[in-house]
PDB file of C-alpha atoms in Angstrom:
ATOM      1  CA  UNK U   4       0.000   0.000   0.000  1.00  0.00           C
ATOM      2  CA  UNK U   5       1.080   3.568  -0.846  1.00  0.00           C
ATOM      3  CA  UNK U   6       2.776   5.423   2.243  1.00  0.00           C
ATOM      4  CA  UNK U   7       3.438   8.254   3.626  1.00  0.00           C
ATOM      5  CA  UNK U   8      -0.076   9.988   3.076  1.00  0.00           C
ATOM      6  CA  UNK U   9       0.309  13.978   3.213  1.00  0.00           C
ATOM      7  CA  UNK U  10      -1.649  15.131   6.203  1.00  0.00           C
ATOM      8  CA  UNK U  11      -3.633  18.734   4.534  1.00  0.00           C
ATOM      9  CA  UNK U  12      -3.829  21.111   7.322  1.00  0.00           C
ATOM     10  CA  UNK U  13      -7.587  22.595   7.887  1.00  0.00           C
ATOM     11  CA  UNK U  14      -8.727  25.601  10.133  1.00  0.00           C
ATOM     12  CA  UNK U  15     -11.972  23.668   9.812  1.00  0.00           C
ATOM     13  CA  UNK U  16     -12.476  20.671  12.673  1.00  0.00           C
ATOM     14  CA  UNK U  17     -15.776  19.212  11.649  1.00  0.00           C
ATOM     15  CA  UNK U  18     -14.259  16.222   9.690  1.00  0.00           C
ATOM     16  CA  UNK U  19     -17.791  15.640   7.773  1.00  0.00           C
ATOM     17  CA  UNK U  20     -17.377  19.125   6.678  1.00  0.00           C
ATOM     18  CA  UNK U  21     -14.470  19.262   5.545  1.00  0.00           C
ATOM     19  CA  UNK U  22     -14.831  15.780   3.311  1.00  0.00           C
ATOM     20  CA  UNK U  23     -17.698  17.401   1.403  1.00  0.00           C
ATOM     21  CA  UNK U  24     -15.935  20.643   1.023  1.00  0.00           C
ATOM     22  CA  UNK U  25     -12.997  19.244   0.033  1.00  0.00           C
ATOM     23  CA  UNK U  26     -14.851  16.838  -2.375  1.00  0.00           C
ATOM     24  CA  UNK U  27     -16.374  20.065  -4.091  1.00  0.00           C
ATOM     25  CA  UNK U  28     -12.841  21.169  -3.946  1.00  0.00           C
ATOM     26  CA  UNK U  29     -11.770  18.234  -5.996  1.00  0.00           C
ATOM     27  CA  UNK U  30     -14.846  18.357  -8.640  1.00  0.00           C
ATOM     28  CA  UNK U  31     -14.692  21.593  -9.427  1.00  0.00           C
ATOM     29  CA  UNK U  32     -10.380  21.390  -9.773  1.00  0.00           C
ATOM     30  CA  UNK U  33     -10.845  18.329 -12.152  1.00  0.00           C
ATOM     31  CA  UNK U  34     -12.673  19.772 -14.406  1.00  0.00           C
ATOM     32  CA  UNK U  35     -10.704  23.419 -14.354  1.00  0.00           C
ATOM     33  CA  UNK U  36      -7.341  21.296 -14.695  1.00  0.00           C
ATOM     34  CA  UNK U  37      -8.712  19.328 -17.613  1.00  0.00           C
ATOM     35  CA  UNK U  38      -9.678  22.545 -19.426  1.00  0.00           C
ATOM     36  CA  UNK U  39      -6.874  24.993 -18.795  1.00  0.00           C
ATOM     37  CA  UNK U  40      -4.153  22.686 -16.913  1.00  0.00           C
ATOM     38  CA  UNK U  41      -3.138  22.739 -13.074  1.00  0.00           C
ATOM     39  CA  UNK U  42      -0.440  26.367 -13.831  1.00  0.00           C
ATOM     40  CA  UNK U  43      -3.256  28.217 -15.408  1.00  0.00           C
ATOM     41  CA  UNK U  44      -5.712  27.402 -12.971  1.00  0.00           C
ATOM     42  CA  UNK U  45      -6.217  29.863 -10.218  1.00  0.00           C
ATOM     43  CA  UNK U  46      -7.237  28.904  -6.225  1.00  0.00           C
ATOM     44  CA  UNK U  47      -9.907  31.631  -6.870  1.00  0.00           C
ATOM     45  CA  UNK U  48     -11.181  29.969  -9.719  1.00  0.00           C
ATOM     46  CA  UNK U  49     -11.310  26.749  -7.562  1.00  0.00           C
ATOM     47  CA  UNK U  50     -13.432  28.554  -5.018  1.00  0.00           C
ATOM     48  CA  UNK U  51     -15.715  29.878  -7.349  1.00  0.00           C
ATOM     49  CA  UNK U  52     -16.339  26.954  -9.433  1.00  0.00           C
ATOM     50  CA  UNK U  53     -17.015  24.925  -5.978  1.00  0.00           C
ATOM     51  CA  UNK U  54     -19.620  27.275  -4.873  1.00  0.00           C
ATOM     52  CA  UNK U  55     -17.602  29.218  -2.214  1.00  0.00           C
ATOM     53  CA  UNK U  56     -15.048  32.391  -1.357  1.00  0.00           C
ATOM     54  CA  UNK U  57     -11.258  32.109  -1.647  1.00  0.00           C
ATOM     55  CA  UNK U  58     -11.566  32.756   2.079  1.00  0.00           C
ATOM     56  CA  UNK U  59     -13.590  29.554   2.684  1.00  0.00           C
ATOM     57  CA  UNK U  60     -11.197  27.550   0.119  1.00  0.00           C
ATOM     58  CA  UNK U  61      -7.802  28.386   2.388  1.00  0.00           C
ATOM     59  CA  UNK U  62      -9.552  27.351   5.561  1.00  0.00           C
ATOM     60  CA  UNK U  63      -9.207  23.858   3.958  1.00  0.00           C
ATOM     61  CA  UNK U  64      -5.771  24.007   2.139  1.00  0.00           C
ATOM     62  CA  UNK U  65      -2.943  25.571   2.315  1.00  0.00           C
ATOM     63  CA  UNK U  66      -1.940  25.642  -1.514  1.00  0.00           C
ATOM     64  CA  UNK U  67      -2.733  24.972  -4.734  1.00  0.00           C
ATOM     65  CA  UNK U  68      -0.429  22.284  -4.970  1.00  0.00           C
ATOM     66  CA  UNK U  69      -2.634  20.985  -2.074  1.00  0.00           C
ATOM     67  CA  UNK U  70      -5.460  20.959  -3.965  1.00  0.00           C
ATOM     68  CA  UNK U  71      -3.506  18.724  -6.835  1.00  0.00           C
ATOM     69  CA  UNK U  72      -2.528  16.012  -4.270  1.00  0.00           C
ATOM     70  CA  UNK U  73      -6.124  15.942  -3.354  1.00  0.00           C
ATOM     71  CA  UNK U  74      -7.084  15.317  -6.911  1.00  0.00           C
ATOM     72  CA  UNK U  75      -4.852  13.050  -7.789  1.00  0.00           C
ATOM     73  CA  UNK U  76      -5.523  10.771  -4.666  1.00  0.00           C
ATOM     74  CA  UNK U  77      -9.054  10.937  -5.326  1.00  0.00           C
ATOM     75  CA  UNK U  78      -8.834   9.884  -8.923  1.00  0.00           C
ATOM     76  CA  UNK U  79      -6.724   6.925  -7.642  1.00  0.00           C
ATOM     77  CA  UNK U  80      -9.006   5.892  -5.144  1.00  0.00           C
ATOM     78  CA  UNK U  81     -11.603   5.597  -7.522  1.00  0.00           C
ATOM     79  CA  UNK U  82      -9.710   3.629 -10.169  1.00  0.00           C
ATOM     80  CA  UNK U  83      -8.702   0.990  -7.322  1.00  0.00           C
ATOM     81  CA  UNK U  84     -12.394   1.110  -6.054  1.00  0.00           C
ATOM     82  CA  UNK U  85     -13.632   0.501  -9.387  1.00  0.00           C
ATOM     83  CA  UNK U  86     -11.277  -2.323 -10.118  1.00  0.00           C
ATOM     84  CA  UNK U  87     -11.888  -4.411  -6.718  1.00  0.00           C
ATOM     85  CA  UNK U  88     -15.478  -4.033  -7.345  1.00  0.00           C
ATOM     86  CA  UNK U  89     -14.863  -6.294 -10.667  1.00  0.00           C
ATOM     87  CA  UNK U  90     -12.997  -9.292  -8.990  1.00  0.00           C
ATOM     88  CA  UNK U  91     -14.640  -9.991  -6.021  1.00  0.00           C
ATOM     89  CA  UNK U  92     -17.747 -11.978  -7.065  1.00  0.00           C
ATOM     90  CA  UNK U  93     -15.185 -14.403  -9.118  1.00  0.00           C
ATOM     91  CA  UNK U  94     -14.182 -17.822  -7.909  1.00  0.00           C
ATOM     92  CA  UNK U  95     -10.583 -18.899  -9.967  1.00  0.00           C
ATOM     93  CA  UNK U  96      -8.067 -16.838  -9.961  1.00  0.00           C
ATOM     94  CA  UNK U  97      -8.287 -17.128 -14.240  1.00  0.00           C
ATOM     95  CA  UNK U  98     -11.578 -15.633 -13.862  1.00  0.00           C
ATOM     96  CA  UNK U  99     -11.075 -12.739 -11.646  1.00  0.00           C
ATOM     97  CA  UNK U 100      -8.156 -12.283 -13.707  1.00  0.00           C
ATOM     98  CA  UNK U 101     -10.131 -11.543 -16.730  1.00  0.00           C
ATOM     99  CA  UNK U 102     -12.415  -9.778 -15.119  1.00  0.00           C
ATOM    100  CA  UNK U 103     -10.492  -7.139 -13.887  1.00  0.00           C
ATOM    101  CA  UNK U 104      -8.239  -6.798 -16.947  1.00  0.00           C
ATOM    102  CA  UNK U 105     -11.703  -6.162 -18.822  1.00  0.00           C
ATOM    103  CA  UNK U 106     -13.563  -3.740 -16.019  1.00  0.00           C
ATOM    104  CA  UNK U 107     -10.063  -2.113 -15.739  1.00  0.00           C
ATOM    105  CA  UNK U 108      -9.725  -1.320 -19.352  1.00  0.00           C
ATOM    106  CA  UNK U 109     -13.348   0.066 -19.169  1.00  0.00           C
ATOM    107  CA  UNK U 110     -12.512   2.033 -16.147  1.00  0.00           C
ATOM    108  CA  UNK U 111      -9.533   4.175 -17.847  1.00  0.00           C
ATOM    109  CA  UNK U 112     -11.663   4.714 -20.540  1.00  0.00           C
ATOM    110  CA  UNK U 113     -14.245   6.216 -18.452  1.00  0.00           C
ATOM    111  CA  UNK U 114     -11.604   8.142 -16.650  1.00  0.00           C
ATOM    112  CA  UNK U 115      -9.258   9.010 -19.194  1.00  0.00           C
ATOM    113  CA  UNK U 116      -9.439  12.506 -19.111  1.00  0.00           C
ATOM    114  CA  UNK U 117      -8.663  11.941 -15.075  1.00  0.00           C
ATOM    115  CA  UNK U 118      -5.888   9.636 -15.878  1.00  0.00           C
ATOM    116  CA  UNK U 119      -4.225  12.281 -18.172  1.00  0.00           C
ATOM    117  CA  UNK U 120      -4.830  15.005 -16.055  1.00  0.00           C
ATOM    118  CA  UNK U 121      -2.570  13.036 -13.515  1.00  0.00           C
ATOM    119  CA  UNK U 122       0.396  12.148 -15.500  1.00  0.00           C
ATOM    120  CA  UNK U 123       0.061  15.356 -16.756  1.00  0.00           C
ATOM    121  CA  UNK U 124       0.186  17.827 -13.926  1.00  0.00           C
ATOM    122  CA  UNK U 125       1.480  15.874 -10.847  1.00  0.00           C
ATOM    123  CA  UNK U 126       5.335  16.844 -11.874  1.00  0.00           C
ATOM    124  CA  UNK U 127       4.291  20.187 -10.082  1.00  0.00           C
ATOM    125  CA  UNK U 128       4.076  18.208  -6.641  1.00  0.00           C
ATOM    126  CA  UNK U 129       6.456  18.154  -4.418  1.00  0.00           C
ATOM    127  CA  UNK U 130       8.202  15.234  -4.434  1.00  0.00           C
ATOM    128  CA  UNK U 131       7.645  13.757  -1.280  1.00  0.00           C
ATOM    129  CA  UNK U 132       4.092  14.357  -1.998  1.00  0.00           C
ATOM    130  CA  UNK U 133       4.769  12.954  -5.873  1.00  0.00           C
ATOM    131  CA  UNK U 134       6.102  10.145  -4.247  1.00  0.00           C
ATOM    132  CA  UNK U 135       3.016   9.114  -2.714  1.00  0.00           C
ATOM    133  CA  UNK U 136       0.864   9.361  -5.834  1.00  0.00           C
ATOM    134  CA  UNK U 137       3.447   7.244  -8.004  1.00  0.00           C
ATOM    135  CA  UNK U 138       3.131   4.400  -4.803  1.00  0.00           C
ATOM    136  CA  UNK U 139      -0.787   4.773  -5.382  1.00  0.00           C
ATOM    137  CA  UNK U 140       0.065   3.462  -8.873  1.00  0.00           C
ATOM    138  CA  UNK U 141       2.354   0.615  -7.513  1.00  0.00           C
ATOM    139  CA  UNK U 142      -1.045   0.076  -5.602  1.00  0.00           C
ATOM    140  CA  UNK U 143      -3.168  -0.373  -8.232  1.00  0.00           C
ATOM    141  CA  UNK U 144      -0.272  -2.757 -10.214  1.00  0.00           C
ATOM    142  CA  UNK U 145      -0.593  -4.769  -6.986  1.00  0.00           C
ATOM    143  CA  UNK U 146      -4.330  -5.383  -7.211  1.00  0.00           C
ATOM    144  CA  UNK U 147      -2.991  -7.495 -10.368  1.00  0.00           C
ATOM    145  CA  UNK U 148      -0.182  -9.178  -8.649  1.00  0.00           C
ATOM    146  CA  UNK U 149      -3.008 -10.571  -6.264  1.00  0.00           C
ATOM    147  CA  UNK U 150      -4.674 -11.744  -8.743  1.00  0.00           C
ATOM    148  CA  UNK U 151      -2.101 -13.677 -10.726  1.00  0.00           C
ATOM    149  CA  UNK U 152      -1.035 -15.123  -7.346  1.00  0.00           C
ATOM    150  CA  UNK U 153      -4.121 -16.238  -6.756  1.00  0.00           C
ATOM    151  CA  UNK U 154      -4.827 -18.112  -9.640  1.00  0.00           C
ATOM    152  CA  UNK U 155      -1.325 -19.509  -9.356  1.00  0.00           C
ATOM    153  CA  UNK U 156      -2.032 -20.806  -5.865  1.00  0.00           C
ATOM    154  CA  UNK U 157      -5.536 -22.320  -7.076  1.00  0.00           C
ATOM    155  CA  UNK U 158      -3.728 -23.705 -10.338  1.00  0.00           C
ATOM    156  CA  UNK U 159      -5.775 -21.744 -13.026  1.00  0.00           C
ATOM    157  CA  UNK U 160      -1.997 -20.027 -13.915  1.00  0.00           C
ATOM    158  CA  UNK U 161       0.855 -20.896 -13.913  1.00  0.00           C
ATOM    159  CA  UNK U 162       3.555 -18.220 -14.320  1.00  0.00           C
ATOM    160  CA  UNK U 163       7.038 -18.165 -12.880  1.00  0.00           C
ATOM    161  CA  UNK U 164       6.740 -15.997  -9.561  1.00  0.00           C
ATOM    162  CA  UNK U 165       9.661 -13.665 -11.205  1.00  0.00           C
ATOM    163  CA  UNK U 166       6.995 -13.044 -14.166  1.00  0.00           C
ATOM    164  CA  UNK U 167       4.145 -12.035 -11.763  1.00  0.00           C
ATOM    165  CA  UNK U 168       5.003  -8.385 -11.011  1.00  0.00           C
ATOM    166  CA  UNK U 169       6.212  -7.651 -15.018  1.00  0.00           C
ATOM    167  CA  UNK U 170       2.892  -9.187 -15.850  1.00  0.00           C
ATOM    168  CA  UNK U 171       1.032  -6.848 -13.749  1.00  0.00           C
ATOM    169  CA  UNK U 172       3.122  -3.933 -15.246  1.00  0.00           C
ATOM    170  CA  UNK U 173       2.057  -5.217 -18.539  1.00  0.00           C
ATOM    171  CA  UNK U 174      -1.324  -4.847 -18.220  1.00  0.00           C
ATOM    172  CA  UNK U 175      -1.060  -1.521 -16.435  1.00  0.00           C
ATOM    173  CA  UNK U 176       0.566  -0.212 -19.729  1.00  0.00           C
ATOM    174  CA  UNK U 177      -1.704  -2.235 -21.845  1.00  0.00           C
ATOM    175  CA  UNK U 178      -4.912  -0.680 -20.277  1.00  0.00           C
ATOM    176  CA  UNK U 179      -2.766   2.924 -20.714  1.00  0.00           C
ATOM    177  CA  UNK U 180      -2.266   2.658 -24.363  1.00  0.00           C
ATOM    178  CA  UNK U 181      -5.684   3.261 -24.621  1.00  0.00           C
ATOM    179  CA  UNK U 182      -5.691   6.654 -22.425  1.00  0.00           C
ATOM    180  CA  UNK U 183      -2.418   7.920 -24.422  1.00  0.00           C
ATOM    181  CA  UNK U 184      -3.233   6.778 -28.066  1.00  0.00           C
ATOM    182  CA  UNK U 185      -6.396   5.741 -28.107  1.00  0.00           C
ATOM    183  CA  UNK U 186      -5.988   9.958 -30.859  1.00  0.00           C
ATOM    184  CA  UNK U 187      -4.349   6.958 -32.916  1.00  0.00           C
ATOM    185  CA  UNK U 188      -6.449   3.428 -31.978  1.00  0.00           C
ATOM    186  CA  UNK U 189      -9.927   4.595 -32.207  1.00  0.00           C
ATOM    187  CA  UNK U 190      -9.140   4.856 -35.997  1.00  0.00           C
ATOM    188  CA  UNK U 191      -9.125   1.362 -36.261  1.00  0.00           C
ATOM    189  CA  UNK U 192     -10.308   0.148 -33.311  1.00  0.00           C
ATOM    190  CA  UNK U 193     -13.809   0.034 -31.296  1.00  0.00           C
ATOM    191  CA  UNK U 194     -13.259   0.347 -27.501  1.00  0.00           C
ATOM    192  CA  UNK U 195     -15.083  -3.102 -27.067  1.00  0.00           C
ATOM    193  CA  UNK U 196     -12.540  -4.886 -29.606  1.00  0.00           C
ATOM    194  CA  UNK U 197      -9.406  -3.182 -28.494  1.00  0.00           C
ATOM    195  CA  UNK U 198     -10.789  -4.750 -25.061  1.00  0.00           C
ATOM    196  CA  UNK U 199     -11.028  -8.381 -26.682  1.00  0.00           C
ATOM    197  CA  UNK U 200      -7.840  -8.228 -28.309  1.00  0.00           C
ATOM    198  CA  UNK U 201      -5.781  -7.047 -25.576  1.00  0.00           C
ATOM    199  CA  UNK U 202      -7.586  -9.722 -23.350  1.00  0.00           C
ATOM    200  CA  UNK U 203      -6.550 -11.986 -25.847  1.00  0.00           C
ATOM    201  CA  UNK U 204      -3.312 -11.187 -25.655  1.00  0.00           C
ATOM    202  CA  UNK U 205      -2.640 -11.304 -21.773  1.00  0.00           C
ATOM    203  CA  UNK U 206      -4.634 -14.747 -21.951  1.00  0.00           C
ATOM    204  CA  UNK U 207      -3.542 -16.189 -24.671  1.00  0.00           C
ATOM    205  CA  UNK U 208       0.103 -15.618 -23.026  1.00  0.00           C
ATOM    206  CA  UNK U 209      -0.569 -17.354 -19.907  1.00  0.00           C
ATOM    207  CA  UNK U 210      -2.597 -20.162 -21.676  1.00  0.00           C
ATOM    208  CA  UNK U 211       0.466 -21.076 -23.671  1.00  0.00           C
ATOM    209  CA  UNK U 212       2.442 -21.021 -20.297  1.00  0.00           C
ATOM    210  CA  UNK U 213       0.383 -23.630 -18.743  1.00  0.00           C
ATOM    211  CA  UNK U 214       0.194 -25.555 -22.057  1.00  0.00           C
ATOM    212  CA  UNK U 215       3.677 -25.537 -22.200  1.00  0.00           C
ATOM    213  CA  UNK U 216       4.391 -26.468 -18.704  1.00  0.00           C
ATOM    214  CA  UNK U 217       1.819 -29.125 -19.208  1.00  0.00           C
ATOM    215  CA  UNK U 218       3.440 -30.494 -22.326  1.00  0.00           C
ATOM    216  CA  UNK U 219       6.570 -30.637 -19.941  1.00  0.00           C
ATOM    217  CA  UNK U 220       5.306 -32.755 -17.325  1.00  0.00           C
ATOM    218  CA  UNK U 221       4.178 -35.377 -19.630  1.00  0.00           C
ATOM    219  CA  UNK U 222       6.778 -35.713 -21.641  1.00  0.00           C
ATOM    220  CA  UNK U 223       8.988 -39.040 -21.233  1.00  0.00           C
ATOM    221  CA  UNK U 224      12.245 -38.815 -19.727  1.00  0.00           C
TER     222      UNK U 224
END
């Protein structure tokens, strides 16, 4: 799990209060950040766009850059909500597999222009705070990991455990390609059948593992 979670001062002390002002906060900063990016954004055009004064805004943060981290932990939050929601009703560790590679896929596209915005714009953190919101990737990559390992341990995969953690990374990048060319895919491909294929391809790749290993074990010595 990602560490070292940055601690956002508030005047406020109502904790309710400030989640729901600081979730207007967020809203209102997506969609400003997406349109003019995080530099040419202003704090007071944060406030206004969440329904409140400047004043009111800096009882809740301390900076702009506050108001980033804020964003770009919430957008991470939902993409690893999003995902566990897909593999928990499966049984084999093949299934959930597919699953999630296929809600995950569906998820970035839903959320592209939030997955952009934070590759993007979170260079302007500070790094202790960028830190953080690269290990909420490693995270999300680790949701994967499970996954594989699971179906390992059951027996629905078989991969080498050194292959587990690149294969995660794989289809991290696989469901990114999407987000970063999809200017270039969507030319030739539907988002359903760039969804199939790719799924094909992760499968298909750990299908010919086990077949392989299978084809080893009965082979005569």
């Amino acid at each position: 799990m990602a560490k070292g979670k940055k601690p956002i001062p508030s005047l406020v002390k109502d904790q309710k209060l400030v989640k729901r002002r600081r979730e207007q906060m967020i809203e209102a900063a997506v969609s400003l950040f997406i349109e003019k990016g995080f530099h040419k954004t202003t704090t007071r055009e944060i406030a206004s766009k969440a329904g409140f004064s400047i004043g009111t805004l800096y009882e809740y943060i301390e900076s702009k850059e506050d108001v980033l981290y804020l964003v770009c932990d919430a957008i991470h939050q939902e993409l690893e909500d999003r995902i566990q929601q897909a593999i928990q009703e499966e049984e084999q560790g093949i299934d959930s597999l597919q699953a999630a590679i296929q809600h995950f896929f569906q998820v970035m596209n839903d959320m592209q222009d939030r997955v952009l915005l934070i590759y993007q714009e979170a260079k302007s953190l500070p790094q202790d705070t960028l830190s953080y919101v690269l290990n909420k990737e490693v995270d999300i990559t680790n949701i994967f990991e499970q996954v594989l390992q699971k179906g390992i341990d059951d027996g629905s995969i078989q991969l080498d455990p050194k292959e587990v953690k690149l294969m995660a990374h794989n289809i991290m990048v696989l469901a990114e390609m999407w987000v970063f060319r999809r200017w270039a895919l969507a030319k030739a491909f539907t988002l359903e059948e760039f969804i199939e294929k790719q799924t094909s391809l992760i499968m298909n790749q750990i299908r010919s593992k086990k077949e392989a290993s299978n084809v080893g074990s009965t082979s005569p010595s």
